Coordinates of C-alpha atoms in Angstrom, one line a residue:
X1 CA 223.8 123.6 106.1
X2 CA 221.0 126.1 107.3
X3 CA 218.6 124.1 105.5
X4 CA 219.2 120.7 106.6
X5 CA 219.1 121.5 109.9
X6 CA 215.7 123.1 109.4
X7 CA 213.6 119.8 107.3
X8 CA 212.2 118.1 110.7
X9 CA 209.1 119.2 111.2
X10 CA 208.7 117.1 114.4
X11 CA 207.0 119.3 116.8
X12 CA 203.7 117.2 118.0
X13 CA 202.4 120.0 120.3
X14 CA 202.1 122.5 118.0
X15 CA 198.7 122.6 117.2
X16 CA 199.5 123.7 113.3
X17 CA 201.0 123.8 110.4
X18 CA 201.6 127.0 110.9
X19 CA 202.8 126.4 114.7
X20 CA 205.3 123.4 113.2
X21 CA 207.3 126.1 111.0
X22 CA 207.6 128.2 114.2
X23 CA 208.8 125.6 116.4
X24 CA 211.4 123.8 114.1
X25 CA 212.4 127.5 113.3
X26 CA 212.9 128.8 116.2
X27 CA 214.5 125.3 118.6
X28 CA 216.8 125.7 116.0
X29 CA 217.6 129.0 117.0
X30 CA 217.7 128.6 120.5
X31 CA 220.0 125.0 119.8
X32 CA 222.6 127.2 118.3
X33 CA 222.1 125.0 115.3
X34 CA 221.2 128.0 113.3
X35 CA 224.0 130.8 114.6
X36 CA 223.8 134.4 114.8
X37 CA 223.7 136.0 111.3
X38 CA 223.1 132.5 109.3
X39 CA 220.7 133.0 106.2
X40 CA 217.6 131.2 105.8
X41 CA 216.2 129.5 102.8
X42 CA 214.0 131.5 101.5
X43 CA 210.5 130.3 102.4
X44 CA 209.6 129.1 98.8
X45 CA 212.4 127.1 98.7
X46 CA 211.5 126.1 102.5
X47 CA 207.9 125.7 101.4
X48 CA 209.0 122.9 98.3
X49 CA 211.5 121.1 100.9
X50 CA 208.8 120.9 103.7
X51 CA 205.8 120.0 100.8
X52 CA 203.4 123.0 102.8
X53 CA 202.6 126.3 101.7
X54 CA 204.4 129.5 101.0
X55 CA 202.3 131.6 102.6
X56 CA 202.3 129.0 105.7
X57 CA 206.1 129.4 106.4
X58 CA 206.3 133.1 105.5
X59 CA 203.6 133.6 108.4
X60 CA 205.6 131.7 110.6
X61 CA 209.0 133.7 109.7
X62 CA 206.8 137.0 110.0
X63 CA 206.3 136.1 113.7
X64 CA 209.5 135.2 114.5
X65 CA 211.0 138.7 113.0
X66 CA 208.2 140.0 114.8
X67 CA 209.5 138.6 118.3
X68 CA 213.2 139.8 117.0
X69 CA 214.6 136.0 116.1
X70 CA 215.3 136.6 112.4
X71 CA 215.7 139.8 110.3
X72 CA 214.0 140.0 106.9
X73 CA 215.4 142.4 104.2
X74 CA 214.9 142.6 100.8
X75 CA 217.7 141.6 98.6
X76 CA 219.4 140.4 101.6
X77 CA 217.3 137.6 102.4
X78 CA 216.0 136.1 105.8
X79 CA 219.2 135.6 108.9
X80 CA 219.1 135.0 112.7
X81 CA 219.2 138.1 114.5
X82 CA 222.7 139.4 115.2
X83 CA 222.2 139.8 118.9
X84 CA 220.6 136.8 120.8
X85 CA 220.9 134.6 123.8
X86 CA 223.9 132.4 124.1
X87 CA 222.4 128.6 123.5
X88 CA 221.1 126.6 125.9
X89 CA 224.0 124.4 127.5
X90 CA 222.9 121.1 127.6
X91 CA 221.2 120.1 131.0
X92 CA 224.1 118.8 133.9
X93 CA 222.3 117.0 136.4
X94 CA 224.1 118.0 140.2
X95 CA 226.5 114.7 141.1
X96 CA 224.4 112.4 142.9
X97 CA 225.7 111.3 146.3
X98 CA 227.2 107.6 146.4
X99 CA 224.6 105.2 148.9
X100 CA 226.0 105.2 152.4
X101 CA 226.9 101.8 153.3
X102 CA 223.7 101.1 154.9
X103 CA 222.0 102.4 151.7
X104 CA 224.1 99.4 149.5
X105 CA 223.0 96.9 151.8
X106 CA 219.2 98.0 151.8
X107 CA 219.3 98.4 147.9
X108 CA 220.9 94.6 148.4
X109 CA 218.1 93.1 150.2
X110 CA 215.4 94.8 148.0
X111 CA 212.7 92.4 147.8
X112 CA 212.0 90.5 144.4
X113 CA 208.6 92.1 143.7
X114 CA 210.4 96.1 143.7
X115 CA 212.1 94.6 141.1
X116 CA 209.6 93.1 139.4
X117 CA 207.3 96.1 139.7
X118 CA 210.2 98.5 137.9
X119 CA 210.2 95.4 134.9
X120 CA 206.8 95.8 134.6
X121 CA 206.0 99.5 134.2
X122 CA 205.5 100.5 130.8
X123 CA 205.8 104.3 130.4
X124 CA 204.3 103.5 126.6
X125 CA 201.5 101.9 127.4
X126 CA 199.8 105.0 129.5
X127 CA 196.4 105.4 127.7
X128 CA 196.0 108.4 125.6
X129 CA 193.4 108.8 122.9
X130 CA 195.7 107.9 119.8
X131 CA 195.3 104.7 117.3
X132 CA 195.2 103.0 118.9
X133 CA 196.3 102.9 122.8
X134 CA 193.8 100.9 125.1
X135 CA 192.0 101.7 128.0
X136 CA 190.8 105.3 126.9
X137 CA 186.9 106.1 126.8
X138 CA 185.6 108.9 124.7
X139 CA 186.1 111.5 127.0
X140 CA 184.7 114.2 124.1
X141 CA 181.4 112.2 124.6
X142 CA 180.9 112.7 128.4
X143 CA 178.0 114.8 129.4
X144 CA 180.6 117.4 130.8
X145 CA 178.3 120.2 131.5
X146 CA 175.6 117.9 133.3
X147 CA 178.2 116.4 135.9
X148 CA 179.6 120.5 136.6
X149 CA 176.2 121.6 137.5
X150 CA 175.7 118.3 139.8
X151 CA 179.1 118.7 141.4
X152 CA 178.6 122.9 141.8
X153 CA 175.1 121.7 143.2
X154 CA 176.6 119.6 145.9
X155 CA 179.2 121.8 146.7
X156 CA 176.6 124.6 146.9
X157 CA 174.6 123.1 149.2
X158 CA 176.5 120.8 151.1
X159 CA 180.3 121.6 150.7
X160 CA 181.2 122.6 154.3
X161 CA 180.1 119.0 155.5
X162 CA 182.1 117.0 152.4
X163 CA 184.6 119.4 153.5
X164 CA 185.4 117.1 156.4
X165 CA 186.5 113.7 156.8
X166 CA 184.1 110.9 154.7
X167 CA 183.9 107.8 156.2
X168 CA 186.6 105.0 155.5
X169 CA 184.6 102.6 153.3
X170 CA 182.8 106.1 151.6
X171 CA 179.9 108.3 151.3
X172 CA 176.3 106.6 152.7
X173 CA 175.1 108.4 149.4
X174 CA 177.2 107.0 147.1
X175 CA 177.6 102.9 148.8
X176 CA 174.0 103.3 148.5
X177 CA 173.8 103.9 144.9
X178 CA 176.4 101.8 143.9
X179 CA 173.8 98.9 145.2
X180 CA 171.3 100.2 143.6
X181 CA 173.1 100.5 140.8
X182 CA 174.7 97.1 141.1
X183 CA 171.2 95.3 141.5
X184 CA 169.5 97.3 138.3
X185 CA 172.0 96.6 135.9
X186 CA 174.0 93.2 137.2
X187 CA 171.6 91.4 139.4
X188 CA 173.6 91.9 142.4
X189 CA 172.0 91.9 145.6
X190 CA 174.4 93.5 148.3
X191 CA 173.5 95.9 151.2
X192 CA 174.9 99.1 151.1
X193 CA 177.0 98.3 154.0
X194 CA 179.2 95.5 152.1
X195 CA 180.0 98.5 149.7
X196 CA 183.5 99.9 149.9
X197 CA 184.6 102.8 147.7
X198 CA 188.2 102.8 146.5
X199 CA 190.3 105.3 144.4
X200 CA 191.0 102.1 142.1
X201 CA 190.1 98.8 141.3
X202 CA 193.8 98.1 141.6
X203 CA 193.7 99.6 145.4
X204 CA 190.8 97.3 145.8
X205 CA 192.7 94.2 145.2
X206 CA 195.9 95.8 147.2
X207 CA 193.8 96.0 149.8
X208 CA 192.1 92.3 149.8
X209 CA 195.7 91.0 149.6
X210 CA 196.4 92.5 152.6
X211 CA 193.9 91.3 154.4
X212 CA 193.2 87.6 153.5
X213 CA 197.0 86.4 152.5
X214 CA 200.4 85.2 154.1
X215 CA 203.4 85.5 152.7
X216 CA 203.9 82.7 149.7
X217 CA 200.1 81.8 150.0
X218 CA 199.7 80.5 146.3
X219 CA 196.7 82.7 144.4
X220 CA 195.5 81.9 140.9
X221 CA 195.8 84.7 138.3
X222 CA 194.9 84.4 134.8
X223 CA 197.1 84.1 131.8
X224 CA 197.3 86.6 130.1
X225 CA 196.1 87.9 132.2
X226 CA 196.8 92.7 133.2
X227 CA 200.0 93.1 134.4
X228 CA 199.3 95.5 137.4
X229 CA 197.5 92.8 139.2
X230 CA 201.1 90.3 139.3
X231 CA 202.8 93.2 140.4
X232 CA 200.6 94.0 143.1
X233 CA 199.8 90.0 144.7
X234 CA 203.6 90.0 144.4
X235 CA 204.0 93.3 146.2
X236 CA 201.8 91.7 148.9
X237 CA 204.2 89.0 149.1
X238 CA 201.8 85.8 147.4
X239 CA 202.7 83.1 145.1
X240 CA 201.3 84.3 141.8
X241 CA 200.4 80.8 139.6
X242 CA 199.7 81.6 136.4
X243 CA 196.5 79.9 135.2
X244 CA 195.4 79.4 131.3
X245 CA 192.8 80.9 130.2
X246 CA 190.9 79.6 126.6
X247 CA 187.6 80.3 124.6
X248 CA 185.4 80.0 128.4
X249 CA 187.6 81.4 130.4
X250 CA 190.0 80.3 133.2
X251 CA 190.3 77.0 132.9
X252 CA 189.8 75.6 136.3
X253 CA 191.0 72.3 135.8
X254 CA 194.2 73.8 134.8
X255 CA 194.7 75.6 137.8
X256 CA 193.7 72.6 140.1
X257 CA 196.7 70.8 138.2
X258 CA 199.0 73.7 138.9
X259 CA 198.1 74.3 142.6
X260 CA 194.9 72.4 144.3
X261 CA 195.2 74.9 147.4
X262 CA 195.2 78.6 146.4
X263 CA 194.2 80.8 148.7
X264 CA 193.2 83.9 146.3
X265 CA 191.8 83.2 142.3
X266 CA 191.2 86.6 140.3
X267 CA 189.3 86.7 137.4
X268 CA 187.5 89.1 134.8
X269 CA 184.9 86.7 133.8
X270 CA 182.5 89.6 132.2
X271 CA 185.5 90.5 130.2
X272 CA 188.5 89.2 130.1
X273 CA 191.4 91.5 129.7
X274 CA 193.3 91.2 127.1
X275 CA 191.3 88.8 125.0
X276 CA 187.6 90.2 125.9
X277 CA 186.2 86.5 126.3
X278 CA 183.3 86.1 128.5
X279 CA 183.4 83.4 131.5
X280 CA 181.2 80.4 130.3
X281 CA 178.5 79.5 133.3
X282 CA 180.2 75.7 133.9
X283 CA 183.6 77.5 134.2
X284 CA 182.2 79.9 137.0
X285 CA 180.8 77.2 138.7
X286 CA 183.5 74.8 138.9
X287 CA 185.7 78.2 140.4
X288 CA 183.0 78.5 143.0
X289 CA 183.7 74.3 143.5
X290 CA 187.0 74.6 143.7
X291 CA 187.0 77.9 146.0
X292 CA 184.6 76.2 148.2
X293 CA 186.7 72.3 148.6
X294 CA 190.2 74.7 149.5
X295 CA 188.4 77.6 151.5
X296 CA 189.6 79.8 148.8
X297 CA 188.9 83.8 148.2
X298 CA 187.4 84.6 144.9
X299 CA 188.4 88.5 143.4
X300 CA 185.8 89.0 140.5
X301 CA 187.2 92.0 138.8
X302 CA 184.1 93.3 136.7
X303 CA 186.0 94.4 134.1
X304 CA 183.6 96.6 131.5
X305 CA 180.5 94.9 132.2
X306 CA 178.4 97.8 131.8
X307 CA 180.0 98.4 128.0
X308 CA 180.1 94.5 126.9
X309 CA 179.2 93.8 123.0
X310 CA 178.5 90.0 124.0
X311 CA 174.5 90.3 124.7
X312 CA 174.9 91.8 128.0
X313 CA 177.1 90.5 130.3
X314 CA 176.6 87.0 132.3
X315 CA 175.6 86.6 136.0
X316 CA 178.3 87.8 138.1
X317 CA 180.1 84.6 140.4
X318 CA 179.3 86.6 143.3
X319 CA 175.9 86.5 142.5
X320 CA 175.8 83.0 142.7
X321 CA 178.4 82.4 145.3
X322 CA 176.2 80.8 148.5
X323 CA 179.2 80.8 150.5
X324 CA 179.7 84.9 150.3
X325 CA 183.6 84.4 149.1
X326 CA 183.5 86.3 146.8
X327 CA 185.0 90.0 146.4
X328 CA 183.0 92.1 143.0
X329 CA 185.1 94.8 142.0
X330 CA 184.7 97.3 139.3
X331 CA 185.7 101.3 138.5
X332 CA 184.0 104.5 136.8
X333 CA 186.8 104.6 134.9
X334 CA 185.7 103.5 131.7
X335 CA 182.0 104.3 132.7
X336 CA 183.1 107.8 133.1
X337 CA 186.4 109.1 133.3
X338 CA 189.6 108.3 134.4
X339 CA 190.7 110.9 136.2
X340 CA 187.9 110.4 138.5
X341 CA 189.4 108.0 140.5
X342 CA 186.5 106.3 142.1
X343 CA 186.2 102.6 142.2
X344 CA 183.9 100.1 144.3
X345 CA 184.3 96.8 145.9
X346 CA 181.4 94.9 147.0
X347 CA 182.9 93.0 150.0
X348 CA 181.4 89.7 151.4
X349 CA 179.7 90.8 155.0
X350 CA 181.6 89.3 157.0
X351 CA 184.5 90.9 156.4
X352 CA 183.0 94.8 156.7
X353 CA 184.5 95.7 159.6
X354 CA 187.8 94.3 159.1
X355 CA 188.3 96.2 156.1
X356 CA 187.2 99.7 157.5
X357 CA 189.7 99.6 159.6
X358 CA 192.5 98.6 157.7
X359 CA 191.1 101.2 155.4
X360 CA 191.6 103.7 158.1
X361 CA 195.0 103.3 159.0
X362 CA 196.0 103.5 155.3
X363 CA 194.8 105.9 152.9
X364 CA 191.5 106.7 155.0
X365 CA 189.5 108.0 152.2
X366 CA 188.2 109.0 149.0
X367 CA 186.9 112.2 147.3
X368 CA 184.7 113.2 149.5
X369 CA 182.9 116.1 147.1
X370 CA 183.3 113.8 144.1
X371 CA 181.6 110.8 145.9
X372 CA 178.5 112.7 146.7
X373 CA 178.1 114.2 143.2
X374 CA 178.8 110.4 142.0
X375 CA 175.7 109.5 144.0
X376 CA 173.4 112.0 142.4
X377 CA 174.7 111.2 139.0
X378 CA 173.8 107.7 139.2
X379 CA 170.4 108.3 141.4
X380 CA 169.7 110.8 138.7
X381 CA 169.7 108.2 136.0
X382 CA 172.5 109.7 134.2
X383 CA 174.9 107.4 134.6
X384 CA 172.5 104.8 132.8
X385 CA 171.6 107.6 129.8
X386 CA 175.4 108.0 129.7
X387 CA 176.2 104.2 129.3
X388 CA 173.4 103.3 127.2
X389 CA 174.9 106.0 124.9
X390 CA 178.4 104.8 125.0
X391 CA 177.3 101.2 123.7
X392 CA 175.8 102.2 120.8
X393 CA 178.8 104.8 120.0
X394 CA 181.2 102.0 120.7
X395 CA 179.4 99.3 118.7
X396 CA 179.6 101.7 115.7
X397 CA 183.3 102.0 116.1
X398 CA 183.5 98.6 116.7
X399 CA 182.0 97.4 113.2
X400 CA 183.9 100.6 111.5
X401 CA 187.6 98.7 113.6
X402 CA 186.1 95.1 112.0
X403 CA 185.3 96.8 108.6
X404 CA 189.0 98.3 108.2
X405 CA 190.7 95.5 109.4
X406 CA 188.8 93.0 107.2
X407 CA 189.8 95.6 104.0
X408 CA 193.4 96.6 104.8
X409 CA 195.1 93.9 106.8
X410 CA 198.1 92.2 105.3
X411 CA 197.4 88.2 104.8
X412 CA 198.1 86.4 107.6
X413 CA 197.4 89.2 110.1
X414 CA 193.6 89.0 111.3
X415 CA 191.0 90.8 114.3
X416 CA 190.2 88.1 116.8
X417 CA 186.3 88.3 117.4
X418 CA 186.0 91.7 120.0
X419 CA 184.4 90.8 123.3
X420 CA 185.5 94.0 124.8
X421 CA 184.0 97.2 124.2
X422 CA 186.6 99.5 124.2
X423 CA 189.8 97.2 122.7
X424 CA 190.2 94.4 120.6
X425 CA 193.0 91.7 119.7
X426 CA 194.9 91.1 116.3
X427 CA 196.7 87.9 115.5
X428 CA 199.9 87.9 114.0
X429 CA 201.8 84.9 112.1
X430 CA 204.2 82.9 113.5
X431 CA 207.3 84.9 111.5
X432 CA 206.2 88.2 113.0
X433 CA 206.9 88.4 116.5
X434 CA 204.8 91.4 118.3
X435 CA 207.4 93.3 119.8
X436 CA 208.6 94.0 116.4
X437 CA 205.4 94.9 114.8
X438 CA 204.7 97.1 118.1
X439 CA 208.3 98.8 116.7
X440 CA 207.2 99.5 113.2
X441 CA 204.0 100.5 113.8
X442 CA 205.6 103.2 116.2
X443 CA 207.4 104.4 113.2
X444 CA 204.5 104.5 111.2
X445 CA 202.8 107.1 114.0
X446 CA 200.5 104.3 115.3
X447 CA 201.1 103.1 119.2
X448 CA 199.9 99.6 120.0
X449 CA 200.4 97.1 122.8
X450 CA 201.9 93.6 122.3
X451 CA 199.9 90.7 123.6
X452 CA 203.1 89.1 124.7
X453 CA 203.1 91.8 127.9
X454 CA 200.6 90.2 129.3
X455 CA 201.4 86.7 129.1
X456 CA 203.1 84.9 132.1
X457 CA 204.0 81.5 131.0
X458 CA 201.2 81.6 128.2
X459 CA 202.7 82.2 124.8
X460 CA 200.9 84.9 123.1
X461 CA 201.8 86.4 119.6
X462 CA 199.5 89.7 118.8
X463 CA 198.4 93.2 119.1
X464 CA 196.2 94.8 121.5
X465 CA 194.0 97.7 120.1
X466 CA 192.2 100.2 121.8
X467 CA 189.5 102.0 119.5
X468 CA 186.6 103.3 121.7
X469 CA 188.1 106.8 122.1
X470 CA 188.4 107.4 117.8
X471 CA 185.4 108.1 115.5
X472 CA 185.4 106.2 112.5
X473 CA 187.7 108.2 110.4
X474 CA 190.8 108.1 112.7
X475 CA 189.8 104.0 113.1
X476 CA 190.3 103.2 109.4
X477 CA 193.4 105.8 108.8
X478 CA 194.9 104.1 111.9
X479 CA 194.1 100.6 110.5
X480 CA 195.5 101.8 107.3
X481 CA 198.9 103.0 108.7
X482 CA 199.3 100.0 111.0
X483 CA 198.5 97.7 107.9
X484 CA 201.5 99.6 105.9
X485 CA 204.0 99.2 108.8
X486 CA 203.0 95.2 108.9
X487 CA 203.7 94.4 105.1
X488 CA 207.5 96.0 105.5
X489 CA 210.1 93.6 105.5

């Protein structure tokens, strides 16, 4: 019984082998699944059943006799320590009190968009750098060592003053870059003034919608289209209208059919997200047409820009917006890092002042310390060395994604062409539905998204894979494993 208690060797933290024997060993223990006095396998025997090394799961027993969890004897085998801790009782959450009979009637009246928020979140699909979860950068790649000596730098010389409250729309350094920045590698002529730093791209648009719509004003969002951004118009209490989007883009036609009179449209026409196509120039113009005949607000969200395999990216609409309608947003995120939390939102002038103070009597500000050294990274030209550096890593890994999939991929299954620079899409047939491929390929120790969780109305039927933050290797092993999981029947 000892023994089959003892074969799962499930213990992802451990960072060994080694550190695997321990763990299953010694949970066990502490489970009361292996009891005071019970005799181990021996670790031979241990060793066959686990396919590992002898010497691997004696070291591992060694320690725990060593801590005074087992007793080893010769002739008398390997047993649990006579005298141990009782086993941890299972945790029994405290009663929680019953709502009040105000509390029922507030949970009653909850407003259709908390709801929608809590259908919407997706522990699983918070990025970590696994085959193949979207949306994380390769973090080992970042000039670590240059950013600590920039940010130790500013704190050195200037940290009393960042100590102290920054200015709502953010540091004069850093809005200054960001223009810069903005007119070097986009073409985007703002003043430093119209710059507003966020902590997110998300907060940016949480922020527009507060300021520019009514409750049930009709705005145009793309579909499929991310997820975060319904949740959030419908937190600010709009109309979302979901709006095709095909080979060029949103189509605009579509949405003038759906709803002539939106208030809001927001795209990702560098990059759409999930699909990675590019905004075609005719399609960007007839959104600034359309904005323009309904006195519309445009949200260009500049989704990966900097990193896009297409050629470089296209002008940005708010570059040829004459009517200043347009709000550019974009985020260091994947630049960078994303624990940074810095984002920027190039606002159209007129509308400067009303935002920093809405921006004061909400949050009020971002990291003040981390602004400044932001500035000096990109005034430094190391922002640029940095990105120029992540395309070419990414466009390896992007041929090494295309190479697998072409090799191991089941008939049927195929990579859509990859637009983005850090994910790409697979099609699946008809008879496989995604959710269920996202379900075996969990089993098989690979974590993708399905395309279908971003679709509104549209009917989408594929994977989502993020590769920029896996070398080569882990690409085609990941590829390989996913490929299994999709033959099974």
């Amino acid at each position: 019984m000892a023994r089959a208690l003892l074969l799962a060797l499930t213990d992802d933290a451990a960072p060994s082998v080694r550190g695997r024997v321990y763990r299953t060993c010694l949970d066990a223990i502490l489970a009361g699944a292996l009891r005071p006095g019970d005799r181990l396998p021996s670790a031979r025997r241990l060793g066959v059943d686990w396919g590992i090394a002898r010497n691997t799961v004696d070291d591992a027993l060694s320690q725990l006799q060593v801590e005074g969890w087992l007793v080893r004897r010769v002739g008398n085998g390997t047993r649990v320590a006579p005298l141990l801790p009782a086993p941890r009782a299972a945790r029994v959450d405290a009663p929680v009190r019953p709502p009040s009979a105000f509390g029922r009637a507030a949970l009653a009246a909850l407003p259709a968009w908390g709801r929608t928020l809590q259908q919407r979140h997706d522990p699983a699909a918070v990025p970590r750098p696994a085959a193949f979860l979207a949306g994380m950068p390769a973090l080992d790649r970042f000039p670590l060592d240059e950013w600590n000596r920039i940010v130790a730098r500013r704190l050195r010389n200037d940290g009393a003053a960042l100590l102290a409250y920054p200015p709502a729309l953010g540091h004069p350094a850093l809005r200054a870059a960001v223009a810069r920045h903005l007119a070097a590698t986009r073409g985007l002529a703002c003043a430093p003034e119209q710059v507003m730093i966020c902590n997110s791209a998300m907060q940016a648009v949480e922020l527009i919608g507060r300021v520019v719509l009514e409750r049930r004003d009709a705005v145009w969002l793309e579909d499929p289209g991310y997820p975060n951004l319904c949740a959030i118009l419908g937190a600010a209490g709009a109309r979302v209208v979901p709006v095709p989007v095909d080979a060029a883009g949103l189509d605009v036609a579509a949405g003038l059919a759906l709803h002539p009179r939106p208030v809001l449209a927001v795209v990702t026409p560098a990059c759409h997200y999930p699909t990675g196509v590019q905004m075609s120039l005719p399609r960007r113009l007839a959104l600034l047409r359309a904005a323009e005949a309904c006195g519309a607000w445009i949200v260009e969200d500049d989704y990966q820009s900097e990193l896009t395999h297409q050629g470089g990216a296209a002008a940005p609409i708010a570059r040829l917006d004459p009517a200043d309608r347009t709000f550019c947003v974009g985020t260091f995120s994947h630049a960078m890092f994303p624990s940074l939390r810095l984002a920027w939102c190039v606002l159209p002038a007129a509308l400067v002042p009303v935002f920093e103070a809405v921006r004061r009597q909400l949050d009020d500000h971002t990291h003040g310390p981390l602004q400044a050294a932001l500035a000096d990274f990109i005034d430094e030209g190391r922002l640029a060395a940095h990105l120029r550096r992540m395309c070419a890593l990414y466009a390896a890994r992007r041929d090494a994604l295309t190479l697998a999939c072409a090799r191991l991929l089941p008939e049927g299954v195929a990579l859509a062409s990859i637009g983005g620079a850090m994910s790409a899409t697979v099609r699946l047939p008809a008879r496989l539905r995604d959710l269920l491929a996202v379900e075996r390929a969990a089993a098989a120790g690979v974590q993708v998204l399905p395309l279908s969780r971003y679709a509104i109305r549209a009917r989408s039927n594929g994977l989502l894979l993020g590769y920029a933050a896996l070398d080569e290797r882990a690409i085609a092993m990941g590829v390989g494993r996913l490929a299994r999981a999709l033959r099974r029947r």
